[in-house]
Short mmCIF file of C-alpha atoms in Angstrom, two decimals:
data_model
loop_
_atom_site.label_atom_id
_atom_site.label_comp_id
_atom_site.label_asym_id
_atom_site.label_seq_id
_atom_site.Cartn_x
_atom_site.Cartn_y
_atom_site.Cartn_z
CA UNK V 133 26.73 10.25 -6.91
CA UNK V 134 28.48 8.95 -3.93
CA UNK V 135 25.69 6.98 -3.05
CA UNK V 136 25.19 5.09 -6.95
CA UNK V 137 28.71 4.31 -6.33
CA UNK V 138 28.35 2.78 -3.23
CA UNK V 139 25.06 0.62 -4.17
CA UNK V 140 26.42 -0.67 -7.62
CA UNK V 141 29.40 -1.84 -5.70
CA UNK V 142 27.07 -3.23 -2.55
CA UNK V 143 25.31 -4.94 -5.89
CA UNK V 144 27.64 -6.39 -7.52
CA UNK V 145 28.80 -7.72 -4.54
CA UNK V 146 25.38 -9.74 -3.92
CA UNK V 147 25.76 -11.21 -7.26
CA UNK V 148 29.10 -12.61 -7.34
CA UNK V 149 29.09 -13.68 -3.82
CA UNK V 150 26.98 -16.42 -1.68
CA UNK V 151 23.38 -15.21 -2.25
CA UNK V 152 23.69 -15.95 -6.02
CA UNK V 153 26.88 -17.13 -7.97
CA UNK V 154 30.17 -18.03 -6.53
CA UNK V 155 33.81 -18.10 -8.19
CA UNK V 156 33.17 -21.75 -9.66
CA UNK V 157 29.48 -20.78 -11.21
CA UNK V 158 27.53 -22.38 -8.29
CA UNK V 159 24.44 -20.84 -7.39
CA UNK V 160 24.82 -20.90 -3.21
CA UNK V 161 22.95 -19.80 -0.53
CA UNK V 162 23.39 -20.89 4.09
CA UNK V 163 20.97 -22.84 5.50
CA UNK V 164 20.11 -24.78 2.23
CA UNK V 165 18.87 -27.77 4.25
CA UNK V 166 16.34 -26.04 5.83
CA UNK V 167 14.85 -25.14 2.24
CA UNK V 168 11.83 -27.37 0.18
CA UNK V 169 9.93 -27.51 -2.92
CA UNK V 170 7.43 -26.97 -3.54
CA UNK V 171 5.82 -30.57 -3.23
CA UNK V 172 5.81 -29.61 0.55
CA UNK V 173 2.58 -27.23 0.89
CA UNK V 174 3.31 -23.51 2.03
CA UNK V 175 1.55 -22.81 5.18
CA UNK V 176 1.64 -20.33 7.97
CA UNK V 177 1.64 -16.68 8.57
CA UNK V 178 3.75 -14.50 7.05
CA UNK V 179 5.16 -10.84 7.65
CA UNK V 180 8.31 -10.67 5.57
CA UNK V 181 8.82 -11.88 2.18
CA UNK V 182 12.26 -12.39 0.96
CA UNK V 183 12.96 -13.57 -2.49
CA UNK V 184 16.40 -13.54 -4.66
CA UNK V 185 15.50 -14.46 -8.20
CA UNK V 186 17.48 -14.50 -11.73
CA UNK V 187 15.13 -14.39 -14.89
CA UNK V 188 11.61 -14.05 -15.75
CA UNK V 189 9.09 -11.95 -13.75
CA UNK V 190 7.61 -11.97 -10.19
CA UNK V 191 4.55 -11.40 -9.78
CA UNK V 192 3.02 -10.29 -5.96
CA UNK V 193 -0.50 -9.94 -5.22
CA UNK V 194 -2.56 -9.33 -2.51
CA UNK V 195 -5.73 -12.39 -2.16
CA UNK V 196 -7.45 -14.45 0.48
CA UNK V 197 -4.77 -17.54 0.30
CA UNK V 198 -1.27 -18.02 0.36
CA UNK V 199 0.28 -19.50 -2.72
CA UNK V 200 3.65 -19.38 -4.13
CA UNK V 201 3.57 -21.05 -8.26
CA UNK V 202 6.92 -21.51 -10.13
CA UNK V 203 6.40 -21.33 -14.03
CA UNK V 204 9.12 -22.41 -16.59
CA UNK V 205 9.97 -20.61 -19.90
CA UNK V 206 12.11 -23.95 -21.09
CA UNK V 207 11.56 -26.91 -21.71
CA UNK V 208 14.13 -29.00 -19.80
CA UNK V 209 12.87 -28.76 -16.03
CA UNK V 210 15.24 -30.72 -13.62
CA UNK V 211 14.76 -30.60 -9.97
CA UNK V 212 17.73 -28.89 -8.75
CA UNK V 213 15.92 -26.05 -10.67
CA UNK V 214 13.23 -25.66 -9.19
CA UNK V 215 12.77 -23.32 -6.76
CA UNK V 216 13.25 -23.79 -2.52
CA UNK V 217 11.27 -22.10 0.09
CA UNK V 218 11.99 -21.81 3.71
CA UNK V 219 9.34 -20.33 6.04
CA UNK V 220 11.73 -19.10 9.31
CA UNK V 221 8.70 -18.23 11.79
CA UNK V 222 7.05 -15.72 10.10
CA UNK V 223 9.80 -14.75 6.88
CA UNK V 224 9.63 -16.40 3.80
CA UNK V 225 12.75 -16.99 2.28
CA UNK V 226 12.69 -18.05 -1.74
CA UNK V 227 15.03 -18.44 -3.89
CA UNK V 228 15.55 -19.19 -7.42
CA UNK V 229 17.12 -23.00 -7.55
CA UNK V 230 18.36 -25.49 -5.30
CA UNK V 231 21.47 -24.62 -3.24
CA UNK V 232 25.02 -26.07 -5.54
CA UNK V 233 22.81 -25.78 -8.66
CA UNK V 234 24.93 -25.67 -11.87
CA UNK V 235 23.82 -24.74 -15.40
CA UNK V 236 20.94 -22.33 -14.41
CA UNK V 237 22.65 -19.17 -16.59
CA UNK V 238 19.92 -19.76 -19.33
CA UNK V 239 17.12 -20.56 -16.85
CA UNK V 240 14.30 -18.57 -17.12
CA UNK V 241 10.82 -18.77 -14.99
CA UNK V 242 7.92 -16.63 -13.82
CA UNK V 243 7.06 -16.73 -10.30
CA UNK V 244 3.92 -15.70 -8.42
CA UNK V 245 3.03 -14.98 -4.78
CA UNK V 246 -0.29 -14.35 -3.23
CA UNK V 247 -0.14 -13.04 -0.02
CA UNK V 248 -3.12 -12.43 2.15
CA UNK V 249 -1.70 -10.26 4.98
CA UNK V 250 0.13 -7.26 5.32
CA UNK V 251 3.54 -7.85 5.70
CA UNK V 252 6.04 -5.79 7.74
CA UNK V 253 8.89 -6.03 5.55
CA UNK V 254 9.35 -6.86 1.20
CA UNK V 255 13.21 -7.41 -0.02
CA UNK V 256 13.17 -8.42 -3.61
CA UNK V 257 16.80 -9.05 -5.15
CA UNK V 258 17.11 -9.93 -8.96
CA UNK V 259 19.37 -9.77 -12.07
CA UNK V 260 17.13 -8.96 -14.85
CA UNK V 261 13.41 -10.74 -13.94
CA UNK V 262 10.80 -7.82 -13.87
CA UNK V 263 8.64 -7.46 -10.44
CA UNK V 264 5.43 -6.76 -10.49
CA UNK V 265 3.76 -6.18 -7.13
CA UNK V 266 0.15 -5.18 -6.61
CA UNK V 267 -2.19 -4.42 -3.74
CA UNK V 268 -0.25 -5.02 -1.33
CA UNK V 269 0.42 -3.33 2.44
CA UNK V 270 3.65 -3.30 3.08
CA UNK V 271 6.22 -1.15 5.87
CA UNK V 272 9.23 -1.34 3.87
CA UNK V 273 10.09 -2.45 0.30
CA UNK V 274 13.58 -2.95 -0.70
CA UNK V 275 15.04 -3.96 -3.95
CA UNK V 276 17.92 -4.42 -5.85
CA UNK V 277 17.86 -5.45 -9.34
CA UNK V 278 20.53 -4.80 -12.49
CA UNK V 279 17.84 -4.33 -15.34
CA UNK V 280 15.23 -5.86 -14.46
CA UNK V 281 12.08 -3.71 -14.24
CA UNK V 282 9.92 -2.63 -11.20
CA UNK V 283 5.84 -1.48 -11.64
CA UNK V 284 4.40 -0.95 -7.98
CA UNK V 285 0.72 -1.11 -8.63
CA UNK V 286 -1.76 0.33 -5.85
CA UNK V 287 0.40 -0.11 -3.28
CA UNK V 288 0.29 0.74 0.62
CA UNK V 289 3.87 1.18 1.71
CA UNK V 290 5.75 3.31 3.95
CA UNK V 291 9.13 3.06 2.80
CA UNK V 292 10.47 2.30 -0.56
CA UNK V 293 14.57 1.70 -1.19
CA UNK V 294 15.54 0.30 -4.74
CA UNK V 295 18.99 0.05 -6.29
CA UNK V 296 19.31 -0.08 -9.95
CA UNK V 297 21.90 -0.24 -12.68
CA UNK V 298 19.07 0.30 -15.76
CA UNK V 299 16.22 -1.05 -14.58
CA UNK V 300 13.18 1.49 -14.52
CA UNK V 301 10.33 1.72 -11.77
CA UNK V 302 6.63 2.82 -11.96
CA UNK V 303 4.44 3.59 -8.89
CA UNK V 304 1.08 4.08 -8.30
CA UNK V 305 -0.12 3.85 -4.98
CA UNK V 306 -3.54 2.84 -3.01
CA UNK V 307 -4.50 4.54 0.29
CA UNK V 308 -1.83 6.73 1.24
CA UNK V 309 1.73 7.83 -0.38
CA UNK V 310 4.66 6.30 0.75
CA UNK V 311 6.81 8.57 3.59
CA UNK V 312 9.73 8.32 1.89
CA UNK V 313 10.75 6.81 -1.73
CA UNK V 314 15.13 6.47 -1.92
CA UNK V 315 15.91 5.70 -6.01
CA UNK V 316 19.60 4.88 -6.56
CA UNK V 317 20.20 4.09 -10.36
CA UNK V 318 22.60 4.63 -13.40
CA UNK V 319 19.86 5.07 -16.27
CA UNK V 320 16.68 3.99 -14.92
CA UNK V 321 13.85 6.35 -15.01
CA UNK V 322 11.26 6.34 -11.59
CA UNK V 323 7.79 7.32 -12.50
CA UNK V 324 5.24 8.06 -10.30
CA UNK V 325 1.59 8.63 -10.32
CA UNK V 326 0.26 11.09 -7.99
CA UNK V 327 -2.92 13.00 -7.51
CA UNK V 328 -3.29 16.61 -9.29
CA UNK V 329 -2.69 18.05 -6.01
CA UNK V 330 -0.56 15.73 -4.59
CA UNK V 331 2.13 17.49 -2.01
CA UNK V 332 6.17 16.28 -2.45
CA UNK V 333 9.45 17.55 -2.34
CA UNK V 334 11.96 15.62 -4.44
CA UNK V 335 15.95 15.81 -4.40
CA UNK V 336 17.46 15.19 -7.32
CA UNK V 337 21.51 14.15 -7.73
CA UNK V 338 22.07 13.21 -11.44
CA UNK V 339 24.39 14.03 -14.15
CA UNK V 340 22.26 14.66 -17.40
CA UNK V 341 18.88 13.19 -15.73
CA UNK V 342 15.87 15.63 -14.65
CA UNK V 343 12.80 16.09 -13.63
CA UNK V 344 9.76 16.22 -15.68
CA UNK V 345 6.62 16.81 -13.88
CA UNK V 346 2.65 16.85 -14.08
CA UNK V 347 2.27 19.14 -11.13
CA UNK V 348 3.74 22.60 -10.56
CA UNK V 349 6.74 22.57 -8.74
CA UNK V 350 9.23 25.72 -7.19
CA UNK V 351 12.84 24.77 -7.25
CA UNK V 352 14.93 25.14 -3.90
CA UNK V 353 18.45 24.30 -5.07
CA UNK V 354 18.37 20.38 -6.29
CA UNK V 355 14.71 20.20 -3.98
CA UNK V 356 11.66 20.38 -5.74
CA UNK V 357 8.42 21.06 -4.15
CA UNK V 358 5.07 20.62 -4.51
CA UNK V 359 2.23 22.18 -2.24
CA UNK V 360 3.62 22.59 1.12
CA UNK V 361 6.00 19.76 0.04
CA UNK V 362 4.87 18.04 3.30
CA UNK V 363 4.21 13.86 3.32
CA UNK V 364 6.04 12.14 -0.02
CA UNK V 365 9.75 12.74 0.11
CA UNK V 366 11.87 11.17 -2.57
CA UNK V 367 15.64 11.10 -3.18
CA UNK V 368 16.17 10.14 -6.64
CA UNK V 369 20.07 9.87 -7.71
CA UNK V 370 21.08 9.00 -11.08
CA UNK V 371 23.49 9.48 -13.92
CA UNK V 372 21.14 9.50 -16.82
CA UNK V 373 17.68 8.29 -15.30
CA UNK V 374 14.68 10.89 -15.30
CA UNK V 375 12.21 11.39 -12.25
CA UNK V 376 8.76 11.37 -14.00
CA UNK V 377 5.68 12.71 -12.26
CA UNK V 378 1.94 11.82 -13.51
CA UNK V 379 -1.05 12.97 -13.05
CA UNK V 380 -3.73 10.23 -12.41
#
């Protein structure tokens, strides 16, 4: 519990501070001169994708192009709204308005990224947009997020860290299971879909949250294990959030 603690603080921290709103309700972020729109055409190679986003859904996919779209649920659009890229040698940096931007609380809009490489590292910060990533390769995903929702579809990645107050995640994955999947969340639930004989050994630290499972599991103190409980390892901590296990 130690650890939900320690992330909702970490969280809350992101929010209030530079990356997204400051004391006086100004959406901030460093190097904001080195940011565009996107009038200036993306272009380049990229290995790390890093996005901080407010409302409406993300959307990542893998395809044979890069593109990144911005689309608006409102109907004023001004141009301090729209978003700003920065591609630092290989990292992508997005974010959700223009440096100093002011009346963005209500602003809601979608945004979607095709990416047609595999990418080393994926760090996804939000407040309550859902993210929606799908065939992608990825070494690391990290994301934190108060309620917005997660849904990993087909994925190839090795490590997966998100940090939660009640948004949920779902997981299905492509080639290969991740080698480790860290869940830190009040209520959320994580659910994962696994094959029938899929081998895992989950740790569980919740207050009234549980496990509820697919596969047969034996029950080593707060581990449970599946097969030789070799490969997937995933630490799950919650206060009310369920670890769900499906059967593909």
């Amino acid at each position: 519990m130690k650890k939900i603690i320690l992330a909702l603080v970490l969280l809350l921290s992101v929010l209030l501070s530079g990356c997204y709103i400051n004391v006086g309700g100004y959406y901030r972020y460093s190097k904001s001169g080195k940011y565009s729109t996107l009038d200036k055409p993306v272009s380049g190679n990229v290995t790390k994708l890093e996005i901080d986003w407010l409302n409406g859904d993300i959307e990542i996919v893998n395809g044979d192009m890069l593109s990144i779209s911005e689309e608006f649920n409102s109907q004023e659009v001004r141009d301090e709204h729209r978003l700003r890229y920065w591609l630092d040698g290989t990292v992508l940096h997005i974010k959700f308005v223009e440096s100093g931007a002011v009346r963005y609380e209500n602003l809601s809009k979608d945004l979607k990224i095709i990416i047609p490489s595999d990418l080393t590292e994926l760090d996804v910060d939000t407040v309550s947009a859902d993210i929606t990533v799908s065939g992608i390769t990825a070494r690391e995903f990290d994301s934190d997020t108060v309620s917005g929702r997660i849904d990993l579809i087909n994925v190839n990645i090795k490590r997966i860290n998100i940090d939660s107050v009640s948004g949920g995640a779902d997981m299905s994955f492509g080639n290969s299971y991740p080698d480790k999947i860290d869940f830190d969340s009040v209520s959320g639930n994580l659910e994962l879909t696994l094959d029938k004989d899929a081998s895992f050994t989950a740790k569980l630290d919740s207050v009234s949250g549980r496990l509820r499972s697919d596969i047969s599991v034996s029950v080593q103190r707060n581990k449970y294990i599946a097969g030789n409980g070799s490969g997937l390892n995933i630490d799950f901590d919650s206060v009310s959030g369920d670890l769900v296990i499906k059967v593909e």
